[in-house]
Coordinates of C-alpha atoms and ligand atoms in Angstrom, one line a residue:
X181 CA 56.5 -37.9 -27.6
X182 CA 53.9 -35.8 -29.1
X183 CA 50.2 -36.0 -29.4
X184 CA 49.1 -35.8 -33.1
X185 CA 45.8 -33.8 -33.6
X186 CA 43.9 -34.2 -36.7
X187 CA 41.6 -31.4 -37.6
X188 CA 43.1 -29.4 -34.7
X189 CA 42.2 -26.1 -36.3
X190 CA 38.7 -26.7 -36.0
X191 CA 36.0 -25.4 -33.4
X192 CA 36.8 -28.5 -30.9
X193 CA 40.1 -29.2 -32.0
X194 CA 41.3 -25.8 -31.3
X195 CA 40.1 -26.0 -27.9
X196 CA 41.4 -29.5 -27.2
X197 CA 44.6 -28.4 -28.4
X198 CA 44.7 -25.5 -26.2
X199 CA 43.8 -27.8 -23.2
X200 CA 46.5 -30.2 -24.2
X201 CA 49.2 -27.5 -24.1
X202 CA 47.9 -26.1 -20.8
X203 CA 48.2 -29.6 -19.3
X204 CA 52.1 -29.8 -20.6
X205 CA 51.4 -32.1 -23.6
X206 CA 53.7 -31.8 -26.9
X207 CA 51.3 -31.5 -29.7
X208 CA 51.6 -31.7 -33.9
X209 CA 48.3 -30.6 -35.6
X210 CA 47.2 -31.4 -39.3
X211 CA 44.3 -29.9 -40.8
X212 CA 43.4 -29.3 -44.7
X213 CA 41.9 -25.9 -43.5
X214 CA 38.6 -26.9 -45.3
X215 CA 36.7 -26.0 -42.2
X216 CA 39.7 -25.0 -39.7
X217 CA 41.0 -21.6 -39.5
X218 CA 45.1 -20.9 -39.4
X219 CA 44.3 -18.2 -37.4
X220 CA 42.9 -20.2 -34.7
X221 CA 46.3 -22.1 -34.3
X222 CA 48.0 -18.6 -34.0
X223 CA 45.5 -17.9 -31.1
X224 CA 46.0 -21.2 -29.4
X225 CA 49.9 -20.6 -29.6
X226 CA 49.2 -17.0 -28.0
X227 CA 47.0 -18.6 -25.4
X228 CA 49.0 -21.0 -24.3
X229 CA 52.2 -19.2 -24.8
X230 CA 54.1 -21.7 -26.6
X231 CA 54.6 -23.1 -30.3
X232 CA 53.7 -26.3 -32.0
X233 CA 54.0 -27.7 -35.5
X234 CA 51.3 -27.1 -37.9
X235 CA 50.9 -29.0 -41.1
X236 CA 48.3 -27.9 -43.7
X237 CA 47.9 -31.5 -45.1
X238 CA 44.9 -33.8 -46.2
X239 CA 44.3 -37.2 -44.5
X240 CA 43.9 -38.2 -48.0
X241 CA 47.4 -37.5 -48.8
X242 CA 49.6 -40.5 -47.4
X243 CA 52.8 -39.4 -48.3
X244 CA 52.3 -36.2 -46.6
X245 CA 50.9 -37.9 -43.5
X246 CA 53.8 -40.4 -43.5
X247 CA 56.2 -37.2 -43.3
X248 CA 54.1 -35.7 -40.3
X249 CA 55.0 -39.4 -38.7
X250 CA 58.6 -39.7 -39.7
X251 CA 59.4 -36.1 -38.6
X252 CA 57.7 -36.4 -35.2
X253 CA 57.5 -39.0 -32.4
X254 CA 53.8 -39.6 -32.1
X255 CA 52.8 -41.4 -28.9
X256 CA 48.8 -40.9 -29.8
X257 CA 46.4 -39.5 -32.0
X258 CA 43.1 -37.2 -31.2
X259 CA 41.3 -38.1 -34.5
X260 CA 38.8 -34.5 -35.3
X261 CA 39.5 -34.3 -38.9
X262 CA 36.2 -34.8 -40.9
X263 CA 33.2 -33.4 -42.3
X264 CA 30.3 -32.9 -39.9
X265 CA 27.1 -31.2 -41.5
X266 CA 24.5 -33.2 -41.6
X267 CA 22.3 -31.5 -44.2
X268 CA 25.7 -31.5 -46.7
X269 CA 26.3 -35.3 -46.0
X270 CA 22.5 -36.1 -47.3
X271 CA 23.6 -34.0 -50.5
X272 CA 26.8 -35.1 -51.0
X273 CA 27.3 -38.6 -49.5
X274 CA 30.2 -39.9 -51.5
X275 CA 32.1 -36.8 -50.6
X276 CA 31.5 -37.5 -47.0
X277 CA 32.1 -41.3 -47.1
X278 CA 35.4 -40.6 -49.0
X279 CA 36.4 -37.9 -46.8
X280 CA 35.6 -39.3 -43.5
X281 CA 36.3 -43.2 -44.1
X282 CA 39.0 -43.2 -46.5
X283 CA 40.9 -40.4 -44.7
X284 CA 40.5 -42.6 -41.2
X285 CA 41.7 -45.7 -43.2
X286 CA 44.7 -43.9 -44.3
X287 CA 45.4 -42.7 -40.9
X288 CA 44.9 -45.8 -39.3
X289 CA 47.2 -47.6 -41.9
X290 CA 49.9 -44.8 -41.5
X291 CA 49.6 -45.3 -37.5
X292 CA 50.0 -48.9 -37.7
X293 CA 53.1 -48.5 -40.0
X294 CA 54.8 -46.3 -37.3
X295 CA 53.7 -48.3 -34.5
X296 CA 51.3 -45.7 -33.2
X297 CA 48.0 -47.6 -31.9
X298 CA 46.6 -45.3 -29.6
X299 CA 43.6 -43.1 -30.7
X300 CA 40.9 -40.6 -29.3
X301 CA 38.0 -40.8 -32.1
X302 CA 35.6 -37.8 -32.3
X303 CA 32.4 -39.7 -33.0
X304 CA 28.7 -38.4 -32.4
X305 CA 25.6 -38.6 -30.9
X306 CA 24.2 -38.7 -34.3
X307 CA 24.8 -42.7 -34.0
X308 CA 22.2 -43.3 -32.0
X309 CA 19.5 -41.6 -34.6
X310 CA 16.3 -41.5 -33.3
X311 CA 16.8 -42.6 -29.7
X312 CA 14.0 -44.7 -28.2
X313 CA 14.7 -43.7 -24.6
X314 CA 16.3 -40.4 -23.0
X315 CA 18.9 -40.1 -21.4
X316 CA 20.6 -42.0 -24.0
X317 CA 23.4 -44.7 -22.7
X318 CA 26.2 -45.9 -24.9
X319 CA 24.5 -49.2 -25.3
X320 CA 21.4 -47.5 -26.7
X321 CA 20.7 -49.2 -30.6
X322 CA 22.8 -47.4 -33.3
X323 CA 20.9 -46.3 -35.9
X324 CA 22.1 -43.3 -37.6
X325 CA 19.8 -41.3 -40.2
X326 CA 22.0 -39.8 -42.4
X327 CA 25.4 -40.4 -43.9
X328 CA 27.3 -38.1 -41.7
X329 CA 26.1 -40.4 -38.7
X330 CA 26.8 -43.3 -40.6
X331 CA 30.4 -42.2 -41.6
X332 CA 30.8 -41.9 -37.8
X333 CA 29.3 -45.6 -36.9
X334 CA 31.5 -46.9 -39.8
X335 CA 34.8 -45.5 -38.3
X336 CA 33.6 -47.0 -34.6
X337 CA 33.4 -50.4 -36.3
X338 CA 36.6 -50.1 -38.4
X339 CA 38.4 -49.4 -34.8
X340 CA 36.5 -52.1 -32.9
X341 CA 37.7 -54.6 -35.6
X342 CA 41.2 -52.9 -35.7
X343 CA 41.4 -53.7 -32.3
X344 CA 40.1 -57.6 -32.7
X345 CA 42.9 -58.0 -35.0
X346 CA 45.7 -56.5 -32.8
X347 CA 45.2 -56.1 -29.1
X348 CA 47.7 -53.8 -28.9
X349 CA 45.4 -51.0 -30.0
X350 CA 43.8 -48.5 -27.6
X351 CA 40.7 -46.4 -28.7
X352 CA 38.4 -44.2 -27.1
X353 CA 35.3 -43.3 -29.0
X354 CA 33.9 -40.1 -27.9
X355 CA 30.0 -39.4 -28.7
X356 CA 29.7 -36.0 -28.5
X357 CA 26.0 -34.1 -27.9
X358 CA 25.7 -30.7 -28.7
X359 CA 29.1 -28.6 -28.1
X360 CA 28.6 -24.8 -27.7
X361 CA 30.4 -21.9 -26.1
X362 CA 33.7 -20.7 -26.6
X363 CA 37.0 -20.5 -24.4
X364 CA 36.6 -17.7 -21.8
X365 CA 39.4 -15.4 -23.4
X366 CA 37.0 -15.0 -26.3
X367 CA 40.1 -15.4 -28.6
X368 CA 38.9 -19.0 -30.0
X369 CA 35.4 -20.1 -30.8
X370 CA 32.9 -21.8 -33.6
X371 CA 33.3 -19.6 -36.9
X372 CA 31.2 -21.3 -39.5
X373 CA 32.0 -20.9 -43.2
X374 CA 28.7 -20.0 -44.4
X375 CA 25.2 -19.5 -43.0
X376 CA 25.5 -21.7 -39.6
X377 CA 23.2 -24.8 -39.2
X378 CA 23.7 -25.1 -35.8
X379 CA 21.5 -23.0 -33.1
X380 CA 24.2 -21.3 -31.1
X381 CA 26.3 -19.8 -34.3
X382 CA 23.1 -18.5 -35.6
X383 CA 21.6 -17.3 -32.4
X384 CA 25.2 -15.1 -31.9
X385 CA 24.8 -13.8 -35.6
X386 CA 21.4 -12.8 -34.8
X387 CA 22.6 -11.3 -31.8
X388 CA 25.8 -9.5 -33.5
X389 CA 23.0 -8.1 -36.2
X390 CA 24.4 -10.2 -39.2
X391 CA 21.0 -12.0 -39.3
X392 CA 17.7 -10.3 -38.7
X393 CA 16.0 -13.4 -36.5
X394 CA 16.3 -16.8 -35.9
X395 CA 13.8 -19.4 -37.4
X396 CA 13.0 -21.9 -34.7
X397 CA 12.3 -25.1 -36.8
X398 CA 9.2 -26.4 -35.6
X399 CA 7.0 -26.2 -32.4
X400 CA 5.1 -29.5 -32.6
X401 CA 7.7 -32.0 -30.9
X402 CA 7.0 -33.9 -28.0
X403 CA 8.7 -31.8 -25.6
X404 CA 7.6 -29.6 -22.7
X405 CA 7.2 -26.5 -25.2
X406 CA 7.3 -28.3 -28.5
X407 CA 10.4 -27.0 -29.7
X408 CA 13.7 -29.5 -29.8
X409 CA 15.3 -30.9 -26.7
X410 CA 19.3 -31.1 -27.0
X411 CA 21.8 -31.9 -24.6
X412 CA 24.5 -28.4 -24.9
X413 CA 27.7 -29.1 -23.4
X414 CA 30.7 -26.2 -23.4
X415 CA 33.1 -26.8 -25.5
X416 CA 35.8 -26.6 -22.9
X417 CA 34.2 -29.4 -20.8
X418 CA 34.2 -31.4 -24.2
X419 CA 38.0 -30.6 -24.8
X420 CA 38.7 -31.8 -21.1
X421 CA 36.9 -35.0 -21.4
X422 CA 39.6 -35.4 -24.5
X423 CA 42.2 -35.3 -22.4
X424 CA 40.7 -37.8 -19.7
X425 CA 40.2 -40.3 -22.6
X426 CA 43.7 -39.6 -23.7
X427 CA 45.1 -40.5 -20.5
X428 CA 43.1 -43.8 -20.6
X429 CA 44.4 -44.8 -24.1
X430 CA 47.7 -44.3 -23.2
X431 CA 47.5 -46.2 -20.2
X432 CA 45.6 -49.4 -21.3
X433 CA 44.5 -51.1 -24.2
X434 CA 41.1 -52.0 -25.7
X435 CA 38.1 -49.9 -27.2
X436 CA 35.7 -48.2 -25.3
X437 CA 32.8 -45.9 -25.9
X438 CA 31.7 -42.9 -23.9
X439 CA 28.8 -40.2 -24.2
X440 CA 30.4 -36.6 -23.6
X441 CA 27.5 -34.5 -22.6
X442 CA 25.8 -33.0 -19.3
X443 CA 23.0 -35.3 -19.1
X444 CA 20.5 -32.1 -19.1
X445 CA 18.2 -31.4 -22.4
X446 CA 17.3 -27.9 -23.0
X447 CA 14.6 -26.6 -25.6
X448 CA 15.3 -24.2 -28.4
X449 CA 13.1 -21.5 -26.4
X450 CA 15.0 -22.5 -23.1
X451 CA 18.0 -21.6 -24.9
X452 CA 16.8 -18.4 -26.3
X453 CA 15.5 -17.2 -23.0
X454 CA 18.9 -18.2 -21.5
X455 CA 20.9 -16.3 -23.9
X456 CA 19.0 -13.1 -23.8
X457 CA 18.7 -13.4 -20.1
X458 CA 22.7 -13.8 -19.9
X459 CA 23.8 -11.6 -22.5
X460 CA 21.0 -9.1 -22.6
X461 CA 20.8 -9.2 -26.3
X462 CA 17.4 -9.8 -27.9
X463 CA 16.8 -12.7 -30.0
X464 CA 13.9 -12.2 -32.5
X465 CA 12.6 -15.3 -33.6
X466 CA 9.7 -16.7 -36.1
X467 CA 8.4 -20.7 -36.1
X468 CA 9.0 -22.1 -39.3
X469 CA 8.5 -25.6 -40.4
X470 CA 10.6 -28.8 -38.8
X471 CA 14.0 -29.2 -40.4
X472 CA 14.3 -32.8 -42.2
X473 CA 16.1 -35.1 -40.0
X474 CA 15.5 -33.2 -36.6
X475 CA 14.4 -35.1 -33.7
X476 CA 12.3 -34.4 -30.5
X477 CA 14.6 -34.8 -27.8
X478 CA 18.4 -36.2 -27.0
X479 CA 20.4 -35.8 -24.2
X480 CA 22.9 -38.0 -22.5
X481 CA 23.4 -40.7 -19.7
X482 CA 26.7 -39.6 -18.4
X483 CA 27.5 -42.2 -15.8
X484 CA 30.2 -44.4 -17.8
X485 CA 32.4 -41.3 -18.8
X486 CA 32.0 -40.1 -15.1
X487 CA 33.0 -43.6 -13.7
X488 CA 35.6 -44.8 -16.1
X489 CA 37.0 -41.4 -17.1
X490 CA 36.9 -39.5 -13.9
X491 CA 35.1 -36.8 -16.3
X492 CA 32.1 -34.6 -15.8
X493 CA 30.8 -31.4 -17.5
X494 CA 31.0 -28.5 -15.0
X495 CA 29.7 -25.4 -17.0
X496 CA 26.2 -24.3 -17.0
X497 CA 24.0 -22.9 -19.9
X498 CA 24.6 -19.5 -18.7
X499 CA 28.6 -20.2 -18.9
X500 CA 27.9 -21.3 -22.7
X501 CA 25.9 -18.5 -23.6
X502 CA 28.0 -16.0 -22.0
X503 CA 31.3 -17.4 -23.4
X504 CA 29.5 -17.7 -26.7
X505 CA 28.6 -14.3 -26.8
X506 CA 31.9 -12.9 -25.7
X507 CA 33.9 -15.0 -28.9
X508 CA 31.1 -13.4 -31.4
X509 CA 31.1 -9.7 -29.9
X510 CA 35.2 -9.8 -29.9
X511 CA 35.0 -11.3 -33.2
X512 CA 32.1 -10.2 -35.5
X513 CA 33.8 -11.5 -38.4
X514 CA 35.1 -14.9 -37.0
X515 CA 38.7 -15.4 -37.6
X516 CA 38.8 -13.3 -40.9
X517 CA 40.5 -9.9 -40.3
Ligands
WQD209 C1 19.6 -27.8 -32.2 C2 18.1 -27.4 -31.9 C3 17.1 -27.4 -34.3 C4 19.3 -23.9 -35.9 C5 23.7 -31.2 -35.0 C6 24.4 -32.7 -35.8 C7 25.2 -33.4 -34.5 C8 26.0 -32.4 -34.2 C9 25.4 -31.2 -33.5 C10 28.1 -33.2 -35.1 C11 17.3 -28.4 -32.9 C12 16.9 -26.2 -33.7 C13 19.1 -25.1 -35.1 C14 18.3 -22.9 -36.3 C15 16.6 -24.0 -34.8 N1 27.2 -32.1 -34.8 N2 17.6 -25.1 -34.5 N3 17.0 -23.2 -35.8 O1 20.7 -30.6 -34.9 O2 20.8 -31.4 -32.5 O3 22.8 -31.6 -34.1 O4 24.9 -30.4 -34.2 O5 28.4 -34.1 -34.8 O6 25.7 -34.4 -35.3 O7 23.3 -33.2 -36.2 O8 22.2 -29.1 -33.6 O9 22.3 -26.9 -33.4 O10 21.5 -27.8 -35.5 O11 20.1 -28.0 -33.6 O12 15.3 -23.9 -34.2 O13 18.4 -22.1 -37.1 O14 17.7 -26.2 -32.5 O15 15.7 -28.0 -34.7 O16 16.3 -28.4 -32.4 P1 21.5 -30.5 -33.7 P2 21.3 -28.0 -34.0

């Protein structure tokens, strides 16, 4: 029996594939390589010292997806595939709804046709929108403020409705906070296509000399130093959380939701200071205006994942900064030669 990983050539997907292989799972990966990189798959195979099947297909191509299910004995699916830029989703909502929602509908229909009813879904803390309280619990109000976050919430609702219609389904909805860092080998990591939207990939590019400075988006937030506070979680901790969720969906039925974060919030200035101290790389920065859609603070209440999945993030912000820098230093141009 194999685990199908959609979007497995992406940042979180590739780290999860490595943990799955190291844990002895057989995996099959599909990815349309719109964001993911084929080289990441080569390196995962190198690190795990084992091969696995990779299909370059788009979830919207149902015929191609059916081939994957007919050629492999799929036990469960970890579903990462989806577009994930907040800014981009505001500019091109139809593209986001079609890709993220229709793609998931095609996947679920095909899973049902092949009798595969176990899924771990890559959701996001974005579904909370502007949290009324922090730390954020799983039963906090769900009010996403952008099309990307709304696609994640809509897929959560689709999966809940699927379970109501057929109690044989087993689904874990994982709400990620801010994944950063890289595998300690420095061989796989985050490789954004264009100018990085997110903080750590941008800081990495400043450190490697690709960008001259970091723009800190606003210093008048309601936080200890005025800059945005987020719950940064090491991507390997996050990957391991998926294995715990997979164990749960394989052994039970039902739908459950879990925050995957550390429960600790750090500001932008905290991260810059930690990154500089840990890596000895200077990060010049200037304060600029707020970025549209940004919120003051967001960090997770993590008891539920700890109690029901037996999972807890263990890596520190120092680990995250050091591992992120090692990936960037060893791969100045990401996966490109
Ligand atoms: C973090 C902090 C910025 C870049 C996003 C998505 C979320 C999830 C993770 C998918 C904020 C500040 C950033 C920069 C800065 N992705 N910042 N200068 O916005 O919390 O979350 O990525 O699920 O859905 O919304 O992450 O890394 O973009 O920003 O000052 O160049 O760093 O204002 O306070 P964010 P981020």
